[in-house]
mmCIF file of C-alpha atoms in Angstrom:
data_model
loop_
_atom_site.group_PDB
_atom_site.id
_atom_site.type_symbol
_atom_site.label_atom_id
_atom_site.label_comp_id
_atom_site.label_asym_id
_atom_site.label_seq_id
_atom_site.Cartn_x
_atom_site.Cartn_y
_atom_site.Cartn_z
ATOM 1 C CA UNK D 1 42.197 -77.185 -12.505
ATOM 2 C CA UNK D 2 44.912 -75.537 -14.648
ATOM 3 C CA UNK D 3 47.835 -77.608 -15.771
ATOM 4 C CA UNK D 4 51.407 -76.507 -16.437
ATOM 5 C CA UNK D 5 52.559 -76.775 -20.020
ATOM 6 C CA UNK D 6 55.825 -78.513 -20.910
ATOM 7 C CA UNK D 7 58.452 -76.987 -23.203
ATOM 8 C CA UNK D 8 56.754 -78.672 -26.125
ATOM 9 C CA UNK D 9 53.478 -77.011 -25.114
ATOM 10 C CA UNK D 10 55.017 -73.538 -24.809
ATOM 11 C CA UNK D 11 52.673 -70.651 -25.599
ATOM 12 C CA UNK D 12 53.838 -68.187 -28.258
ATOM 13 C CA UNK D 13 52.903 -64.551 -27.498
ATOM 14 C CA UNK D 14 51.234 -62.941 -30.523
ATOM 15 C CA UNK D 15 50.326 -59.596 -28.954
ATOM 16 C CA UNK D 16 52.330 -57.608 -31.485
ATOM 17 C CA UNK D 17 51.383 -59.535 -34.649
ATOM 18 C CA UNK D 18 49.682 -57.562 -37.416
ATOM 19 C CA UNK D 19 46.083 -58.315 -38.285
ATOM 20 C CA UNK D 20 45.547 -60.918 -41.009
ATOM 21 C CA UNK D 21 44.650 -59.234 -44.338
ATOM 22 C CA UNK D 22 42.342 -61.996 -45.531
ATOM 23 C CA UNK D 23 40.573 -64.879 -43.854
ATOM 24 C CA UNK D 24 40.885 -68.255 -45.604
ATOM 25 C CA UNK D 25 37.829 -70.376 -46.370
ATOM 26 C CA UNK D 26 37.037 -72.801 -43.555
ATOM 27 C CA UNK D 27 37.171 -75.766 -45.951
ATOM 28 C CA UNK D 28 40.932 -75.237 -46.361
ATOM 29 C CA UNK D 29 41.523 -76.087 -42.722
ATOM 30 C CA UNK D 30 41.416 -79.491 -41.116
ATOM 31 C CA UNK D 31 39.379 -80.199 -38.054
ATOM 32 C CA UNK D 32 41.140 -80.475 -34.713
ATOM 33 C CA UNK D 33 39.754 -82.419 -31.731
ATOM 34 C CA UNK D 34 37.825 -80.170 -29.291
ATOM 35 C CA UNK D 35 37.839 -77.253 -31.779
ATOM 36 C CA UNK D 36 35.141 -78.322 -34.247
ATOM 37 C CA UNK D 37 33.036 -75.397 -33.031
ATOM 38 C CA UNK D 38 35.375 -73.009 -34.881
ATOM 39 C CA UNK D 39 33.956 -74.225 -38.183
ATOM 40 C CA UNK D 40 30.433 -73.244 -37.213
ATOM 41 C CA UNK D 41 29.136 -69.710 -37.453
ATOM 42 C CA UNK D 42 32.006 -67.374 -38.295
ATOM 43 C CA UNK D 43 35.079 -69.234 -37.076
ATOM 44 C CA UNK D 44 35.170 -67.638 -33.625
ATOM 45 C CA UNK D 45 34.099 -69.259 -30.379
ATOM 46 C CA UNK D 46 33.661 -68.014 -26.819
ATOM 47 C CA UNK D 47 34.771 -70.588 -24.269
ATOM 48 C CA UNK D 48 32.821 -70.571 -21.033
ATOM 49 C CA UNK D 49 34.893 -70.637 -17.835
ATOM 50 C CA UNK D 50 34.684 -73.635 -15.512
ATOM 51 C CA UNK D 51 32.391 -73.299 -12.531
ATOM 52 C CA UNK D 52 34.128 -72.434 -9.287
ATOM 53 C CA UNK D 53 32.985 -72.713 -5.713
ATOM 54 C CA UNK D 54 31.872 -69.513 -4.023
ATOM 55 C CA UNK D 55 33.864 -68.055 -1.166
ATOM 56 C CA UNK D 56 32.627 -68.162 2.370
ATOM 57 C CA UNK D 57 29.719 -65.820 3.274
ATOM 58 C CA UNK D 58 30.405 -62.432 4.793
ATOM 59 C CA UNK D 59 30.520 -61.912 8.531
ATOM 60 C CA UNK D 60 28.354 -59.249 10.249
ATOM 61 C CA UNK D 61 30.021 -55.844 10.282
ATOM 62 C CA UNK D 62 29.976 -53.129 12.922
ATOM 63 C CA UNK D 63 29.401 -49.724 11.332
ATOM 64 C CA UNK D 64 29.604 -47.595 14.495
ATOM 65 C CA UNK D 65 33.210 -46.531 13.850
ATOM 66 C CA UNK D 66 32.372 -45.598 10.261
ATOM 67 C CA UNK D 67 29.462 -43.421 11.347
ATOM 68 C CA UNK D 68 31.788 -41.404 13.560
ATOM 69 C CA UNK D 69 33.983 -40.540 10.572
ATOM 70 C CA UNK D 70 33.755 -36.899 9.505
ATOM 71 C CA UNK D 71 35.349 -34.868 6.734
ATOM 72 C CA UNK D 72 36.784 -31.377 7.454
ATOM 73 C CA UNK D 73 34.282 -28.504 7.433
ATOM 74 C CA UNK D 74 34.608 -25.910 4.666
ATOM 75 C CA UNK D 75 35.019 -22.435 6.176
ATOM 76 C CA UNK D 76 34.447 -19.079 4.477
ATOM 77 C CA UNK D 77 38.207 -18.670 4.004
ATOM 78 C CA UNK D 78 38.533 -22.113 2.431
ATOM 79 C CA UNK D 79 35.567 -21.362 0.144
ATOM 80 C CA UNK D 80 37.126 -18.113 -1.099
ATOM 81 C CA UNK D 81 40.583 -19.656 -1.609
ATOM 82 C CA UNK D 82 39.053 -22.522 -3.588
ATOM 83 C CA UNK D 83 37.235 -20.061 -5.874
ATOM 84 C CA UNK D 84 40.374 -17.934 -6.364
ATOM 85 C CA UNK D 85 42.375 -21.035 -7.292
ATOM 86 C CA UNK D 86 39.680 -22.044 -9.783
ATOM 87 C CA UNK D 87 39.484 -18.559 -11.336
ATOM 88 C CA UNK D 88 43.271 -18.287 -11.691
ATOM 89 C CA UNK D 89 43.257 -21.510 -13.724
ATOM 90 C CA UNK D 90 40.875 -19.942 -16.281
ATOM 91 C CA UNK D 91 42.287 -17.551 -18.861
ATOM 92 C CA UNK D 92 38.971 -15.740 -19.380
ATOM 93 C CA UNK D 93 37.973 -15.282 -15.712
ATOM 94 C CA UNK D 94 38.813 -12.161 -13.695
ATOM 95 C CA UNK D 95 39.972 -12.582 -10.082
ATOM 96 C CA UNK D 96 38.688 -9.320 -8.624
ATOM 97 C CA UNK D 97 35.135 -10.648 -8.281
ATOM 98 C CA UNK D 98 36.363 -13.716 -6.399
ATOM 99 C CA UNK D 99 38.203 -11.488 -3.957
ATOM 100 C CA UNK D 100 35.414 -8.892 -3.498
ATOM 101 C CA UNK D 101 32.235 -10.990 -3.405
ATOM 102 C CA UNK D 102 30.460 -11.372 -0.072
ATOM 103 C CA UNK D 103 29.808 -14.942 1.055
ATOM 104 C CA UNK D 104 26.343 -15.070 2.647
ATOM 105 C CA UNK D 105 25.768 -18.764 3.404
ATOM 106 C CA UNK D 106 27.492 -22.151 3.264
ATOM 107 C CA UNK D 107 25.280 -25.210 2.831
ATOM 108 C CA UNK D 108 27.283 -28.385 3.417
ATOM 109 C CA UNK D 109 26.458 -32.000 2.791
ATOM 110 C CA UNK D 110 28.497 -35.198 2.940
ATOM 111 C CA UNK D 111 27.600 -37.719 0.274
ATOM 112 C CA UNK D 112 28.449 -41.403 0.050
ATOM 113 C CA UNK D 113 29.800 -42.856 -3.175
ATOM 114 C CA UNK D 114 29.605 -46.619 -3.590
ATOM 115 C CA UNK D 115 31.869 -48.236 -6.172
ATOM 116 C CA UNK D 116 32.058 -51.893 -7.239
ATOM 117 C CA UNK D 117 34.861 -53.159 -9.474
ATOM 118 C CA UNK D 118 34.842 -56.669 -10.921
ATOM 119 C CA UNK D 119 38.023 -57.823 -12.636
ATOM 120 C CA UNK D 120 37.278 -60.678 -15.016
ATOM 121 C CA UNK D 121 38.945 -62.794 -17.682
ATOM 122 C CA UNK D 122 37.270 -64.047 -20.848
ATOM 123 C CA UNK D 123 38.687 -66.254 -23.595
ATOM 124 C CA UNK D 124 37.801 -66.715 -27.245
ATOM 125 C CA UNK D 125 39.514 -68.718 -29.981
ATOM 126 C CA UNK D 126 39.752 -68.103 -33.700
ATOM 127 C CA UNK D 127 41.680 -69.295 -36.729
ATOM 128 C CA UNK D 128 44.419 -66.978 -37.936
ATOM 129 C CA UNK D 129 47.568 -67.292 -40.035
ATOM 130 C CA UNK D 130 50.958 -65.836 -40.839
ATOM 131 C CA UNK D 131 53.522 -66.373 -43.636
ATOM 132 C CA UNK D 132 55.232 -69.747 -43.318
ATOM 133 C CA UNK D 133 58.979 -69.168 -43.008
ATOM 134 C CA UNK D 134 60.140 -72.794 -43.003
ATOM 135 C CA UNK D 135 60.284 -72.994 -39.208
ATOM 136 C CA UNK D 136 59.127 -76.082 -37.318
ATOM 137 C CA UNK D 137 55.404 -76.731 -37.265
ATOM 138 C CA UNK D 138 53.695 -77.489 -33.947
ATOM 139 C CA UNK D 139 50.834 -79.505 -35.392
ATOM 140 C CA UNK D 140 48.415 -82.212 -34.202
ATOM 141 C CA UNK D 141 51.102 -84.857 -34.723
ATOM 142 C CA UNK D 142 52.817 -83.526 -31.592
ATOM 143 C CA UNK D 143 49.820 -84.094 -29.382
ATOM 144 C CA UNK D 144 46.310 -82.949 -28.576
ATOM 145 C CA UNK D 145 45.728 -79.248 -28.138
ATOM 146 C CA UNK D 146 44.953 -78.308 -24.523
ATOM 147 C CA UNK D 147 41.574 -76.905 -23.595
ATOM 148 C CA UNK D 148 41.625 -73.128 -23.648
ATOM 149 C CA UNK D 149 40.989 -72.709 -19.915
ATOM 150 C CA UNK D 150 43.828 -75.153 -19.196
ATOM 151 C CA UNK D 151 46.411 -72.847 -20.782
ATOM 152 C CA UNK D 152 48.189 -70.927 -18.041
ATOM 153 C CA UNK D 153 49.280 -67.363 -18.748
ATOM 154 C CA UNK D 154 50.575 -64.488 -16.655
ATOM 155 C CA UNK D 155 47.649 -62.439 -15.325
ATOM 156 C CA UNK D 156 48.164 -58.645 -15.376
ATOM 157 C CA UNK D 157 47.907 -56.654 -12.121
ATOM 158 C CA UNK D 158 44.403 -56.779 -10.685
ATOM 159 C CA UNK D 159 41.929 -54.210 -12.038
ATOM 160 C CA UNK D 160 44.208 -53.260 -14.966
ATOM 161 C CA UNK D 161 42.618 -54.065 -18.322
ATOM 162 C CA UNK D 162 44.615 -55.831 -21.019
ATOM 163 C CA UNK D 163 44.202 -58.010 -24.128
ATOM 164 C CA UNK D 164 46.745 -60.594 -25.237
ATOM 165 C CA UNK D 165 46.914 -63.221 -27.973
ATOM 166 C CA UNK D 166 48.533 -66.650 -27.820
ATOM 167 C CA UNK D 167 49.058 -69.526 -30.226
ATOM 168 C CA UNK D 168 47.312 -72.696 -29.069
ATOM 169 C CA UNK D 169 49.860 -75.550 -28.880
ATOM 170 C CA UNK D 170 49.584 -78.364 -31.479
ATOM 171 C CA UNK D 171 47.072 -76.460 -33.641
ATOM 172 C CA UNK D 172 49.348 -75.423 -36.540
ATOM 173 C CA UNK D 173 48.723 -76.413 -40.183
ATOM 174 C CA UNK D 174 50.692 -75.409 -43.298
ATOM 175 C CA UNK D 175 48.643 -74.625 -46.407
ATOM 176 C CA UNK D 176 49.188 -73.038 -49.797
ATOM 177 C CA UNK D 177 48.445 -69.309 -49.763
ATOM 178 C CA UNK D 178 44.818 -68.856 -50.741
ATOM 179 C CA UNK D 179 45.372 -65.296 -52.048
ATOM 180 C CA UNK D 180 48.124 -65.930 -54.630
ATOM 181 C CA UNK D 181 47.469 -69.707 -54.960
ATOM 182 C CA UNK D 182 51.035 -70.515 -53.924
ATOM 183 C CA UNK D 183 52.794 -68.280 -56.453
ATOM 184 C CA UNK D 184 54.108 -65.700 -53.985
ATOM 185 C CA UNK D 185 53.317 -62.871 -56.417
ATOM 186 C CA UNK D 186 50.333 -61.633 -58.352
ATOM 187 C CA UNK D 187 49.726 -59.430 -61.374
ATOM 188 C CA UNK D 188 49.961 -55.692 -60.723
ATOM 189 C CA UNK D 189 46.554 -54.031 -60.880
ATOM 190 C CA UNK D 190 48.063 -50.710 -61.947
ATOM 191 C CA UNK D 191 49.617 -51.890 -65.230
ATOM 192 C CA UNK D 192 47.837 -55.274 -65.559
ATOM 193 C CA UNK D 193 51.206 -57.026 -65.666
ATOM 194 C CA UNK D 194 52.727 -54.945 -68.484
ATOM 195 C CA UNK D 195 55.120 -53.012 -66.276
ATOM 196 C CA UNK D 196 54.353 -49.833 -68.253
ATOM 197 C CA UNK D 197 51.415 -47.421 -68.181
ATOM 198 C CA UNK D 198 50.306 -44.525 -70.349
ATOM 199 C CA UNK D 199 52.478 -41.477 -69.779
ATOM 200 C CA UNK D 200 50.667 -39.133 -67.382
ATOM 201 C CA UNK D 201 52.309 -36.080 -68.971
ATOM 202 C CA UNK D 202 51.404 -36.531 -72.642
ATOM 203 C CA UNK D 203 48.631 -39.066 -72.048
ATOM 204 C CA UNK D 204 50.201 -41.444 -74.590
ATOM 205 C CA UNK D 205 50.390 -38.907 -77.414
ATOM 206 C CA UNK D 206 54.227 -38.841 -77.251
ATOM 207 C CA UNK D 207 54.099 -35.014 -77.415
ATOM 208 C CA UNK D 208 52.689 -32.347 -75.150
ATOM 209 C CA UNK D 209 49.698 -30.452 -76.504
ATOM 210 C CA UNK D 210 50.725 -27.531 -78.766
ATOM 211 C CA UNK D 211 54.415 -28.393 -78.370
ATOM 212 C CA UNK D 212 56.460 -29.670 -81.349
ATOM 213 C CA UNK D 213 59.057 -31.471 -79.254
ATOM 214 C CA UNK D 214 58.592 -34.952 -77.924
ATOM 215 C CA UNK D 215 57.469 -35.499 -74.342
ATOM 216 C CA UNK D 216 60.436 -35.354 -71.987
ATOM 217 C CA UNK D 217 58.880 -37.586 -69.326
ATOM 218 C CA UNK D 218 58.480 -40.635 -71.603
ATOM 219 C CA UNK D 219 61.140 -39.644 -74.187
ATOM 220 C CA UNK D 220 58.461 -39.740 -76.857
ATOM 221 C CA UNK D 221 57.416 -43.332 -76.248
ATOM 222 C CA UNK D 222 54.007 -42.498 -74.800
ATOM 223 C CA UNK D 223 54.602 -45.042 -72.044
ATOM 224 C CA UNK D 224 55.973 -44.674 -68.533
ATOM 225 C CA UNK D 225 57.202 -47.168 -65.945
ATOM 226 C CA UNK D 226 54.457 -48.264 -63.567
ATOM 227 C CA UNK D 227 55.022 -46.694 -60.150
ATOM 228 C CA UNK D 228 52.869 -49.300 -58.388
ATOM 229 C CA UNK D 229 55.141 -52.259 -59.184
ATOM 230 C CA UNK D 230 58.286 -50.314 -60.227
ATOM 231 C CA UNK D 231 57.977 -51.753 -63.731
ATOM 232 C CA UNK D 232 58.103 -55.407 -62.701
ATOM 233 C CA UNK D 233 54.519 -56.190 -63.713
ATOM 234 C CA UNK D 234 53.924 -58.176 -60.535
ATOM 235 C CA UNK D 235 53.702 -57.450 -56.823
ATOM 236 C CA UNK D 236 54.694 -59.519 -53.821
ATOM 237 C CA UNK D 237 51.653 -61.168 -52.258
ATOM 238 C CA UNK D 238 50.701 -59.139 -49.196
ATOM 239 C CA UNK D 239 49.148 -62.187 -47.528
ATOM 240 C CA UNK D 240 52.074 -64.614 -47.579
ATOM 241 C CA UNK D 241 54.802 -61.945 -48.064
ATOM 242 C CA UNK D 242 56.118 -63.948 -51.021
ATOM 243 C CA UNK D 243 56.574 -67.179 -49.008
ATOM 244 C CA UNK D 244 53.883 -69.015 -51.048
ATOM 245 C CA UNK D 245 52.610 -70.880 -47.977
ATOM 246 C CA UNK D 246 50.770 -69.900 -44.802
ATOM 247 C CA UNK D 247 50.994 -71.250 -41.296
ATOM 248 C CA UNK D 248 47.436 -71.525 -39.949
ATOM 249 C CA UNK D 249 46.834 -71.964 -36.223
ATOM 250 C CA UNK D 250 44.217 -71.442 -33.547
ATOM 251 C CA UNK D 251 44.718 -68.196 -31.705
ATOM 252 C CA UNK D 252 43.651 -67.756 -28.108
ATOM 253 C CA UNK D 253 42.518 -64.210 -27.320
ATOM 254 C CA UNK D 254 42.378 -63.386 -23.614
ATOM 255 C CA UNK D 255 40.665 -60.203 -22.450
ATOM 256 C CA UNK D 256 40.977 -58.892 -18.918
ATOM 257 C CA UNK D 257 38.293 -56.341 -18.198
ATOM 258 C CA UNK D 258 37.452 -54.218 -15.178
ATOM 259 C CA UNK D 259 33.690 -53.719 -14.934
ATOM 260 C CA UNK D 260 32.622 -50.696 -12.893
ATOM 261 C CA UNK D 261 29.401 -49.886 -11.041
ATOM 262 C CA UNK D 262 29.048 -46.534 -9.257
ATOM 263 C CA UNK D 263 26.358 -44.869 -7.204
ATOM 264 C CA UNK D 264 26.315 -41.511 -5.397
ATOM 265 C CA UNK D 265 23.785 -40.962 -2.619
ATOM 266 C CA UNK D 266 21.054 -38.429 -3.204
ATOM 267 C CA UNK D 267 21.461 -34.766 -2.304
ATOM 268 C CA UNK D 268 19.362 -31.603 -2.469
ATOM 269 C CA UNK D 269 21.963 -29.370 -4.151
ATOM 270 C CA UNK D 270 22.254 -28.632 -7.875
ATOM 271 C CA UNK D 271 25.806 -29.849 -8.477
ATOM 272 C CA UNK D 272 26.035 -32.081 -11.583
ATOM 273 C CA UNK D 273 26.158 -35.789 -10.761
ATOM 274 C CA UNK D 274 28.923 -36.512 -13.304
ATOM 275 C CA UNK D 275 31.271 -34.244 -11.339
ATOM 276 C CA UNK D 276 30.495 -35.986 -8.069
ATOM 277 C CA UNK D 277 31.103 -39.387 -9.686
ATOM 278 C CA UNK D 278 34.680 -38.314 -10.491
ATOM 279 C CA UNK D 279 35.299 -36.306 -7.315
ATOM 280 C CA UNK D 280 38.118 -37.202 -4.962
ATOM 281 C CA UNK D 281 36.721 -38.664 -1.741
ATOM 282 C CA UNK D 282 37.856 -39.931 1.607
ATOM 283 C CA UNK D 283 37.821 -43.688 1.990
ATOM 284 C CA UNK D 284 35.287 -44.954 4.500
ATOM 285 C CA UNK D 285 35.180 -48.668 3.702
ATOM 286 C CA UNK D 286 36.995 -51.131 1.440
ATOM 287 C CA UNK D 287 36.278 -54.806 0.824
ATOM 288 C CA UNK D 288 38.384 -56.780 -1.671
ATOM 289 C CA UNK D 289 38.213 -60.514 -2.305
ATOM 290 C CA UNK D 290 37.629 -63.101 -5.004
ATOM 291 C CA UNK D 291 33.923 -62.595 -4.345
ATOM 292 C CA UNK D 292 32.377 -59.784 -2.324
ATOM 293 C CA UNK D 293 28.905 -59.776 -0.811
ATOM 294 C CA UNK D 294 26.221 -57.061 -0.670
ATOM 295 C CA UNK D 295 26.345 -54.579 2.198
ATOM 296 C CA UNK D 296 22.929 -55.440 3.498
ATOM 297 C CA UNK D 297 23.254 -53.676 6.868
ATOM 298 C CA UNK D 298 24.850 -50.325 5.985
ATOM 299 C CA UNK D 299 23.094 -47.498 7.885
ATOM 300 C CA UNK D 300 22.318 -45.576 4.688
ATOM 301 C CA UNK D 301 19.744 -47.784 2.997
ATOM 302 C CA UNK D 302 20.310 -46.451 -0.545
ATOM 303 C CA UNK D 303 23.961 -47.523 -0.337
ATOM 304 C CA UNK D 304 22.923 -51.024 0.761
ATOM 305 C CA UNK D 305 20.486 -51.229 -2.136
ATOM 306 C CA UNK D 306 23.138 -49.966 -4.563
ATOM 307 C CA UNK D 307 25.543 -52.652 -3.335
ATOM 308 C CA UNK D 308 22.962 -55.374 -3.871
ATOM 309 C CA UNK D 309 22.058 -54.010 -7.302
ATOM 310 C CA UNK D 310 25.656 -53.642 -8.484
ATOM 311 C CA UNK D 311 26.713 -57.145 -7.427
ATOM 312 C CA UNK D 312 23.600 -58.657 -9.007
ATOM 313 C CA UNK D 313 24.243 -56.807 -12.287
ATOM 314 C CA UNK D 314 27.876 -57.912 -12.509
ATOM 315 C CA UNK D 315 26.962 -61.471 -11.622
ATOM 316 C CA UNK D 316 24.262 -61.643 -14.306
ATOM 317 C CA UNK D 317 26.499 -60.033 -16.947
ATOM 318 C CA UNK D 318 29.696 -62.005 -16.346
ATOM 319 C CA UNK D 319 28.642 -65.379 -14.941
ATOM 320 C CA UNK D 320 28.169 -67.140 -18.290
ATOM 321 C CA UNK D 321 31.028 -65.655 -20.297
ATOM 322 C CA UNK D 322 33.911 -64.696 -18.007
ATOM 323 C CA UNK D 323 35.862 -65.847 -14.985
ATOM 324 C CA UNK D 324 35.786 -63.383 -12.098
ATOM 325 C CA UNK D 325 39.303 -63.024 -10.697
ATOM 326 C CA UNK D 326 38.785 -60.323 -8.086
ATOM 327 C CA UNK D 327 36.154 -57.931 -6.801
ATOM 328 C CA UNK D 328 36.497 -54.721 -4.847
ATOM 329 C CA UNK D 329 33.806 -52.552 -3.303
ATOM 330 C CA UNK D 330 34.421 -49.242 -1.590
ATOM 331 C CA UNK D 331 32.470 -46.480 0.107
ATOM 332 C CA UNK D 332 33.871 -42.953 0.007
ATOM 333 C CA UNK D 333 32.724 -39.742 1.649
ATOM 334 C CA UNK D 334 32.346 -36.855 -0.818
ATOM 335 C CA UNK D 335 32.053 -33.404 0.802
ATOM 336 C CA UNK D 336 29.800 -30.971 -1.090
ATOM 337 C CA UNK D 337 29.301 -27.301 -0.227
ATOM 338 C CA UNK D 338 26.905 -24.843 -1.857
ATOM 339 C CA UNK D 339 28.258 -21.305 -1.460
ATOM 340 C CA UNK D 340 25.736 -18.449 -1.657
ATOM 341 C CA UNK D 341 27.342 -15.081 -2.389
ATOM 342 C CA UNK D 342 26.463 -11.460 -3.183
ATOM 343 C CA UNK D 343 28.301 -9.358 -5.773
ATOM 344 C CA UNK D 344 27.329 -6.005 -7.288
ATOM 345 C CA UNK D 345 23.721 -6.246 -6.230
ATOM 346 C CA UNK D 346 23.177 -9.827 -7.404
ATOM 347 C CA UNK D 347 23.144 -13.147 -5.558
ATOM 348 C CA UNK D 348 24.412 -16.385 -7.007
ATOM 349 C CA UNK D 349 25.963 -19.728 -6.030
ATOM 350 C CA UNK D 350 28.979 -21.907 -6.695
ATOM 351 C CA UNK D 351 29.871 -25.388 -5.477
ATOM 352 C CA UNK D 352 32.920 -26.869 -3.791
ATOM 353 C CA UNK D 353 33.133 -30.648 -4.041
ATOM 354 C CA UNK D 354 35.627 -33.376 -3.180
ATOM 355 C CA UNK D 355 38.395 -33.472 -0.607
ATOM 356 C CA UNK D 356 40.627 -31.493 -2.995
ATOM 357 C CA UNK D 357 38.108 -28.607 -3.113
ATOM 358 C CA UNK D 358 37.218 -28.597 -6.803
ATOM 359 C CA UNK D 359 34.875 -25.779 -7.875
ATOM 360 C CA UNK D 360 31.831 -25.714 -10.120
ATOM 361 C CA UNK D 361 30.559 -22.208 -10.954
ATOM 362 C CA UNK D 362 27.040 -21.768 -12.285
ATOM 363 C CA UNK D 363 27.447 -18.197 -13.605
ATOM 364 C CA UNK D 364 30.677 -16.447 -12.665
ATOM 365 C CA UNK D 365 30.152 -12.635 -12.779
ATOM 366 C CA UNK D 366 33.530 -11.647 -14.251
ATOM 367 C CA UNK D 367 34.104 -13.486 -17.532
ATOM 368 C CA UNK D 368 36.024 -12.235 -20.559
ATOM 369 C CA UNK D 369 36.222 -13.289 -24.201
ATOM 370 C CA UNK D 370 38.992 -12.122 -26.547
ATOM 371 C CA UNK D 371 39.856 -9.292 -24.135
ATOM 372 C CA UNK D 372 36.284 -7.917 -24.017
ATOM 373 C CA UNK D 373 34.015 -7.981 -20.972
ATOM 374 C CA UNK D 374 30.742 -9.844 -21.488
ATOM 375 C CA UNK D 375 27.915 -7.510 -20.355
#
């Protein structure tokens, strides 16, 4: 489907080019075959990817080995050490309560986190320009511009987002600068071309107020050299950088995006869901391919439904505007423990989540602020 480009069709990387300061009127640009759409509705066009055949359907999976997988149990010692480590990382938390509290009960649950990643590529084209520096022009006379999805570029590592810009071969046109009308300079707005402005010290009076001597800043002339143009009266055109002409060309913008869908199985504990979504888990299942299929037979029904929902959402969102390069779905086990403890006549809870034993404390009893105990 993609074709290799010859030396004449080489793609120029424009990733580090500055943004154009002013867009030229569309009537200044000639029409190029296959790119007439750029002259309709804003000068930017999304190019739909070509349809590709789906991969082969999934084969039935055996989940018995996955069901036997277990994460390590959190003991009372592990629960206390996790809390002490958490408290020591906080400048306003005292450690004596963590060492003295009495752990009464450990409620443990193992959650499943389903994650779907879809790495896709989308392409848009737009007219842009840069100062013309007398270099060779790769215009329509050298051939027909290739279709945007026929231009081969180096794809970044899978699931790493990136945006790059390329010049479309044979799309270049040289035109007079539309900002300065081919002069390369324009009249300074600070002094209106005079090169001098009213002296800011004496305000043009040639003397300072209530002082008999002449103004030292303007030597009594009442005028001062314009700082905007350094007294020249004109400024170099910022659009063409003084070159008087612009090189217009069609720019291909390629965006690689990693779309993410996540779902954490339900639980009866009061640990915030946003923490569990970021928690470190133990990998239970991984499926990576150009196209992945829903896990319709996973023993935990809510995970199967999440898989079907996530794949359907990504398909509906990306099918018409991007090419899917790779998909990856995983299931991780997230251990969650609710620790009930007693301290100084009061009972409370804290949570230990993830395989790295992160801690979430609802109301830690020994907190300080600016060296004072909060009572």
